XYZ file of C-alpha atoms in Angstrom:
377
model
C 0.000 0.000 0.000
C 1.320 3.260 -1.164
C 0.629 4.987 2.794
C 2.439 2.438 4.393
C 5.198 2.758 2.328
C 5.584 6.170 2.553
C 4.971 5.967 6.217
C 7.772 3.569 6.388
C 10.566 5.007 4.526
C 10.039 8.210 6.623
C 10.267 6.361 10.138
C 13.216 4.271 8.330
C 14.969 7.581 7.979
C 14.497 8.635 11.114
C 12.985 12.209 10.343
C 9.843 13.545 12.639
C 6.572 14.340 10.391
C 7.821 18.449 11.608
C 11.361 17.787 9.998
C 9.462 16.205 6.537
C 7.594 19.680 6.233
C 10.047 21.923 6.853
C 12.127 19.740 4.397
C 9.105 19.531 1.376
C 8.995 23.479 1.985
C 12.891 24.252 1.663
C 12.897 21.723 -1.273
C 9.819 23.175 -3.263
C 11.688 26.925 -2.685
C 15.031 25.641 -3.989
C 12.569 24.549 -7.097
C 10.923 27.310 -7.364
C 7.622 25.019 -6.789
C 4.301 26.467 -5.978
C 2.959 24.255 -2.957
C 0.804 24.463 0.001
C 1.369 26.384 3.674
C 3.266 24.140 6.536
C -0.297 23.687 8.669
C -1.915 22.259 5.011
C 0.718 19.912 4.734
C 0.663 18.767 8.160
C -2.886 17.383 7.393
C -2.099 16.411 3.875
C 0.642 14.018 5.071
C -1.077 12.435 7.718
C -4.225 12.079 5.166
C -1.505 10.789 2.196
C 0.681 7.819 4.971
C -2.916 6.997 6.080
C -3.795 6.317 1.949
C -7.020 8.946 2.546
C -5.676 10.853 -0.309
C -3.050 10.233 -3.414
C 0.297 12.058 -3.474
C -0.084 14.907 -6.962
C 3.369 14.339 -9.425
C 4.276 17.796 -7.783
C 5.031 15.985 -4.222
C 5.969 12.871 -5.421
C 8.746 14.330 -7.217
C 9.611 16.579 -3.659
C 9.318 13.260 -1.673
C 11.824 11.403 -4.408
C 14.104 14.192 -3.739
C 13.748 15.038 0.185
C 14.084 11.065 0.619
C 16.348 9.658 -2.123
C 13.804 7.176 -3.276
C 11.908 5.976 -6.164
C 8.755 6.726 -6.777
C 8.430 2.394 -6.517
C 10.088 2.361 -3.179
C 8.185 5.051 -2.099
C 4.379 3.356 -3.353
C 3.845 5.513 -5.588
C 2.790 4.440 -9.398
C 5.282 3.239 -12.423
C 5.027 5.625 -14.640
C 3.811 3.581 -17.664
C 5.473 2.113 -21.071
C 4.889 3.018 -24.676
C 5.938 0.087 -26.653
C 3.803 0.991 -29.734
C 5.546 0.209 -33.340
C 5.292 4.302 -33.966
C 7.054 4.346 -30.402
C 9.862 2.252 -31.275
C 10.477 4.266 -35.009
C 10.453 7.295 -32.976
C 13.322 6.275 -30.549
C 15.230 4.435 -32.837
C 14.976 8.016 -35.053
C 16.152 9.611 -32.368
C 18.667 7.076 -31.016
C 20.303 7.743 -33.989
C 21.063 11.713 -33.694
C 23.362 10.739 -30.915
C 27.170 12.263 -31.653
C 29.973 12.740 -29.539
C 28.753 16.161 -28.478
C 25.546 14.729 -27.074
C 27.223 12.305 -25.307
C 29.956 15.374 -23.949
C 26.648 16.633 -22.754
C 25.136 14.126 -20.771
C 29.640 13.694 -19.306
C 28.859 17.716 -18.114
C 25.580 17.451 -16.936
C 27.445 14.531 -14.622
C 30.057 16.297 -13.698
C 28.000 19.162 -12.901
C 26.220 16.737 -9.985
C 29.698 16.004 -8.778
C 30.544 19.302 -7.990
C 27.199 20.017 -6.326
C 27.438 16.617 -4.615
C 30.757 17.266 -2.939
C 29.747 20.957 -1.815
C 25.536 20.067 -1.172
C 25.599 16.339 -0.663
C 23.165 14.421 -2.347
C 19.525 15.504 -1.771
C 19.254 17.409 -4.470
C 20.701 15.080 -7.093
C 19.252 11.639 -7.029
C 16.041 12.306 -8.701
C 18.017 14.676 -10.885
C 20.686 11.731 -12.113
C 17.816 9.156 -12.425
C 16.092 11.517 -14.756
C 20.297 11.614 -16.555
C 20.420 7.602 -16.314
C 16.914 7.209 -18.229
C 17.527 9.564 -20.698
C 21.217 7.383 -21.397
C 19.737 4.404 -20.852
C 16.736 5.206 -23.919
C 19.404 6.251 -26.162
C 21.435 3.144 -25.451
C 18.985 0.604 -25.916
C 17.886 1.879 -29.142
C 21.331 2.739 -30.510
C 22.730 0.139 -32.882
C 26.095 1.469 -34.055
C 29.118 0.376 -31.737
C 31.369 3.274 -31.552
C 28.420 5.308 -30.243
C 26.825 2.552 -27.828
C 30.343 2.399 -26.042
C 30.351 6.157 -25.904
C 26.380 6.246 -24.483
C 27.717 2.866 -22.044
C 30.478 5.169 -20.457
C 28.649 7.814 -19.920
C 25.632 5.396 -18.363
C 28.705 4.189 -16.272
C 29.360 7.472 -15.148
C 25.790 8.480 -14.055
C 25.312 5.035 -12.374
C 28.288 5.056 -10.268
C 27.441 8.707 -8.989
C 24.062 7.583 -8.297
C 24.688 4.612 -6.714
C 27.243 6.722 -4.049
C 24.814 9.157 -3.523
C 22.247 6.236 -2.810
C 24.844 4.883 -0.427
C 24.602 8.417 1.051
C 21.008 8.251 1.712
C 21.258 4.742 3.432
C 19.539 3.482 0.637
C 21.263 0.353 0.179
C 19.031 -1.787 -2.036
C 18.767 1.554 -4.462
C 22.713 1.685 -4.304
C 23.479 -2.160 -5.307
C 21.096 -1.493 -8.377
C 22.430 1.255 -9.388
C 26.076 -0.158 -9.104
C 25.113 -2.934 -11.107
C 23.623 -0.933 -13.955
C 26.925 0.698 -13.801
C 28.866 -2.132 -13.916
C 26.894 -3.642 -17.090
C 27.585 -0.282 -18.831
C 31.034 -0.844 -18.494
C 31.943 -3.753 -19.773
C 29.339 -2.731 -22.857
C 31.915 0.267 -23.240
C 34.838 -1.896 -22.933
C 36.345 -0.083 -20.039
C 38.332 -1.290 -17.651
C 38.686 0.837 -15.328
C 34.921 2.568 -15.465
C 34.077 -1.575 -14.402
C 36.912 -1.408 -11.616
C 35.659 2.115 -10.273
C 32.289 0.758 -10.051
C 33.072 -2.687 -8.493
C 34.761 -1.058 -6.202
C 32.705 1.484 -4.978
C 30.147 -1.632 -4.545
C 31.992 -3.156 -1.954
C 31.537 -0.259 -0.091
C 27.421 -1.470 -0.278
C 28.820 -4.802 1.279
C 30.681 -3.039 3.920
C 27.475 -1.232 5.106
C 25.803 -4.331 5.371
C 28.365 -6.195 7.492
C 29.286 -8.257 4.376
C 33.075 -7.468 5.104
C 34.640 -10.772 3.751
C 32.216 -10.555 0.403
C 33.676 -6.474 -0.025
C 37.412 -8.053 0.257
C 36.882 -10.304 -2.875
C 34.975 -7.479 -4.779
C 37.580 -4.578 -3.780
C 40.486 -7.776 -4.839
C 38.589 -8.492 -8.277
C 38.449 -4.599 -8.956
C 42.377 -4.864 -8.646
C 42.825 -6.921 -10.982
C 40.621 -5.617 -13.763
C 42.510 -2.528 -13.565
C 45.723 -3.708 -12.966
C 46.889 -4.360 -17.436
C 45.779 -0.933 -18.181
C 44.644 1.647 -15.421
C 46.704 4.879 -14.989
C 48.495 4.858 -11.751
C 45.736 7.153 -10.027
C 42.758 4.544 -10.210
C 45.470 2.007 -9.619
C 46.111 4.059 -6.187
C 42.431 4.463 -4.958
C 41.629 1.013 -5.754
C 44.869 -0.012 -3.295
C 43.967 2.211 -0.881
C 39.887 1.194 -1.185
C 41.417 -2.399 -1.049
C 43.331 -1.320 2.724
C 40.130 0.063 4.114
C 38.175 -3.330 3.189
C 40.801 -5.186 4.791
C 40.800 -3.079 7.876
C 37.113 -3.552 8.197
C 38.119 -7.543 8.175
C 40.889 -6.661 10.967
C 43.861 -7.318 8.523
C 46.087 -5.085 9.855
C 49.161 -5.917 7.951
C 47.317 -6.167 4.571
C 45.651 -2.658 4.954
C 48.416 -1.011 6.034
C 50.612 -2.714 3.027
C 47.340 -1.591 0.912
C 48.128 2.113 1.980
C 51.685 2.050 1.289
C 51.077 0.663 -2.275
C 48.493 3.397 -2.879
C 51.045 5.877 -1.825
C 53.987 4.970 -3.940
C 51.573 4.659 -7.213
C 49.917 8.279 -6.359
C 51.253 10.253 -9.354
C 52.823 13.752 -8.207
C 49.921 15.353 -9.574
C 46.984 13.336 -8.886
C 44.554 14.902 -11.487
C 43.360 13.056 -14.745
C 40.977 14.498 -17.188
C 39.473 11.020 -17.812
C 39.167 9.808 -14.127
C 37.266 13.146 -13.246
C 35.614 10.705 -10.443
C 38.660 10.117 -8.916
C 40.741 12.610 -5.827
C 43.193 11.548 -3.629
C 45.643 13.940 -3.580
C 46.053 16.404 -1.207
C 44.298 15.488 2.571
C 42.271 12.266 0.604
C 44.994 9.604 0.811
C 45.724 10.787 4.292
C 42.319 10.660 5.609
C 41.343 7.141 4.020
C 44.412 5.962 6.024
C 43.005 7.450 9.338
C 39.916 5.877 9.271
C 41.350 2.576 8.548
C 43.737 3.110 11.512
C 40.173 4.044 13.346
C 38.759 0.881 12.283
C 41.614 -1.081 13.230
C 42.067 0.698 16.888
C 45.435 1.929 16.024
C 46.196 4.850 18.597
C 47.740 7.185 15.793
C 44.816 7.100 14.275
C 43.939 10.288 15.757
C 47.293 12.064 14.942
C 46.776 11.224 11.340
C 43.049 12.457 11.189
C 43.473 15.599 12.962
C 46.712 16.249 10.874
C 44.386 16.134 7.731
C 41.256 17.742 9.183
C 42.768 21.084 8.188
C 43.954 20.188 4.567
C 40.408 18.902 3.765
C 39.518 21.488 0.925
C 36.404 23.501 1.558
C 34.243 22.136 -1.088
C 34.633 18.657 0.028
C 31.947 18.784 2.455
C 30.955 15.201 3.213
C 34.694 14.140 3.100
C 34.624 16.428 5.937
C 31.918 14.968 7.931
C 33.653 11.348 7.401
C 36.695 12.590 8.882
C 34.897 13.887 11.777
C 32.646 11.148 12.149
C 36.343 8.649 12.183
C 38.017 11.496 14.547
C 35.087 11.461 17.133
C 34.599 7.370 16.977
C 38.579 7.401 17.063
C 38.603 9.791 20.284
C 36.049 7.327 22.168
C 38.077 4.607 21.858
C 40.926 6.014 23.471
C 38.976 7.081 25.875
C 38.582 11.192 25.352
C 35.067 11.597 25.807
C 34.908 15.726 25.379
C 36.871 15.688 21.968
C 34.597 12.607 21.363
C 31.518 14.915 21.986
C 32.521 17.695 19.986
C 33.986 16.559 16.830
C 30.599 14.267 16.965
C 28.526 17.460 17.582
C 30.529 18.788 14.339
C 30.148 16.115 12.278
C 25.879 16.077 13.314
C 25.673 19.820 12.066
C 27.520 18.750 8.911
C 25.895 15.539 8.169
C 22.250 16.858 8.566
C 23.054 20.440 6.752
C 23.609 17.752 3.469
C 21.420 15.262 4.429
C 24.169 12.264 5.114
C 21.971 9.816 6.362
C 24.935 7.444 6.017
C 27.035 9.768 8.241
C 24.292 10.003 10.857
C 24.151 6.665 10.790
C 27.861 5.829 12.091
C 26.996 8.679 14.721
C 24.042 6.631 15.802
C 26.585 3.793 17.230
C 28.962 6.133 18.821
C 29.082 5.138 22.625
C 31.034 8.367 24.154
C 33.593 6.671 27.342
C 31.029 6.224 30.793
C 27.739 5.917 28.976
C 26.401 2.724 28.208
C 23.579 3.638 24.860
C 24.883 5.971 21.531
C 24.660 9.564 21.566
C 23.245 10.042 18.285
């Protein structure tokens, strides 16, 4: 039933029927959307989770973005398929107008999100990238000319992957595997390498968050080797030093730490590359991926390596910065400091709420601060 649905995925997320409201409201501003006062919607969402009344495109669309759902995981309807023979001449007609500027497009409209995504987080994006995914996905399946169904595949690849971390964002696990999955199918129809290792990779991170350590391992190990013939030396770097952190959430100490070292000596001078536009670790990144593995794996200098890159953490990298926090304040209640514990936590709250990081707030949830015996969060 499309209430209890609804219903569900709001007390899954934790958020009061107050915070939904305020959020529908700041949402339908950003959009410039025309929508009813905060008392009107307090009755209209009790009278749409109690299925008294169906949810208008208008507020499914909010809820897809204020939630980071589909309208399917949310109850509300599919929209519906045209598969008439006109159809088919039409998209096949239009399939075929594809060139490499429309597909340099769809790459900026991407990149675009990834910029927003670093600086906003995700709220605002996942609807937006599904709509970007669709469109790719159309023009894919009714392409028939190689050249231009690799070029479509990598930029489905692209799209996918982003999607599927901000899904992993928004605790939406399921959403994320999918989405992961699609991207991994795109790129081995584009015949890249390393688009399939990024994604695989960033997968693992899906088995990670649902306690599937050993399973991540394997993936993170397979990803490796994919790239390993052909990737530049910067994908071959973050894939070592994703590799260390899925060991350290096994307890390998050894292997993660050899992991980090390997990333380190492959990490090009200048760690930019025009085609891995997905892809930072220079700078603070390297340094802070290495802190919270020592985190995970209850190494004391942990904290000296976090709090040594807190500061180099550039300012547009905004959930970066409310991982590192998140590591630095579980990191200080292990060793026992429960007032830095408290206020790098309190830090990384404001952060992970301002963009939404339901992932982040997650990790807060099990923080036990030294003398109490339940989480703070």
């Amino acid at each position: 039933m499309e209430e209890k649905r609804l219903q569900a995925v709001r007390k899954q997320l934790g958020y009061s029927a107050e915070a939904v409201i305020r959020m529908l409201l700041k949402r339908a501003d950003a959009l410039g959307v025309p929508v009813m006062t905060a008392a009107s919607l307090k009755t209209k969402l009790s009278r749409w989770e109690n299925g008294h009344e169906a949810v208008s495109e208008t507020y499914q669309r909010l809820f897809r973005d204020i939630y980071g759902r589909t309208n399917e995981e949310l109850g509300f309807p599919r929209e519906g398929e045209d598969s008439d023979g006109a159809e088919l001449r039409s998209r096949l007609a239009m399939a075929k107008t594809v060139d490499a500027d429309t597909v340099e497009v769809f790459l900026r409209q991407i990149n675009d999100a990834r910029h927003v995504d670093r600086r906003f987080g995700g709220i605002t994006l996942l609807d937006q990238l599904r709509s970007t995914i669709k469109q790719v996905e159309d023009l894919l399946s009714y392409n028939t000319i190689g050249s231009r169904r690799e070029r479509l595949a990598g930029a489905l690849t692209e799209a996918s992957t982003l999607a599927g971390w901000e899904a992993l964002d928004r605790n939406a696990l399921g959403q994320a595997w999918e989405h992961y999955e699609r991207a991994k199918s795109a790129a081995r129809e584009a015949m890249a390498p390393a688009l399939l290792a990024h994604a695989a990779a960033e997968q693992a991170f899906v088995l990670i968050d649902v306690g599937e350590t050993a399973l991540a391992v394997e993936q993170l190990a397979y990803a490796c080797e994919v790239a390993e013939a052909s990737a530049p030396p910067l994908l071959r770097a973050w894939l070592s030093a994703a590799h260390g952190e899925g060991l350290a959430a096994v307890g390998d100490r050894d292997g993660a730490l050899r992991a980090f070292d390997v990333a380190d000596a492959l990490l090009p001078s200048e760690p930019v590359d025009a085609a891995l536009p997905f892809l930072f670790l220079g700078g603070s990144h390297l340094d802070r991926w290495r802190g919270n593995a020592l985190s995970k794996l209850g190494e004391p200098e942990a904290i000296d390596q976090l709090v040594e890159a807190l500061p180099r953490v550039p300012a547009q990298f905004v959930r970066a910065r409310t991982g590192l926090l998140v590591d630095l304040a579980l990191a200080f209640a292990a060793a026992g400091d429960r007032d830095a514990a408290l206020d790098h936590s309190r830090q990384a709250r404001r952060l992970a709420s301002q963009i939404k990081s339901d992932r982040h707030l997650r990790r807060l949830g099990g923080l036990i601060l030294p003398g109490s015996t339940e989480g703070v969060a």
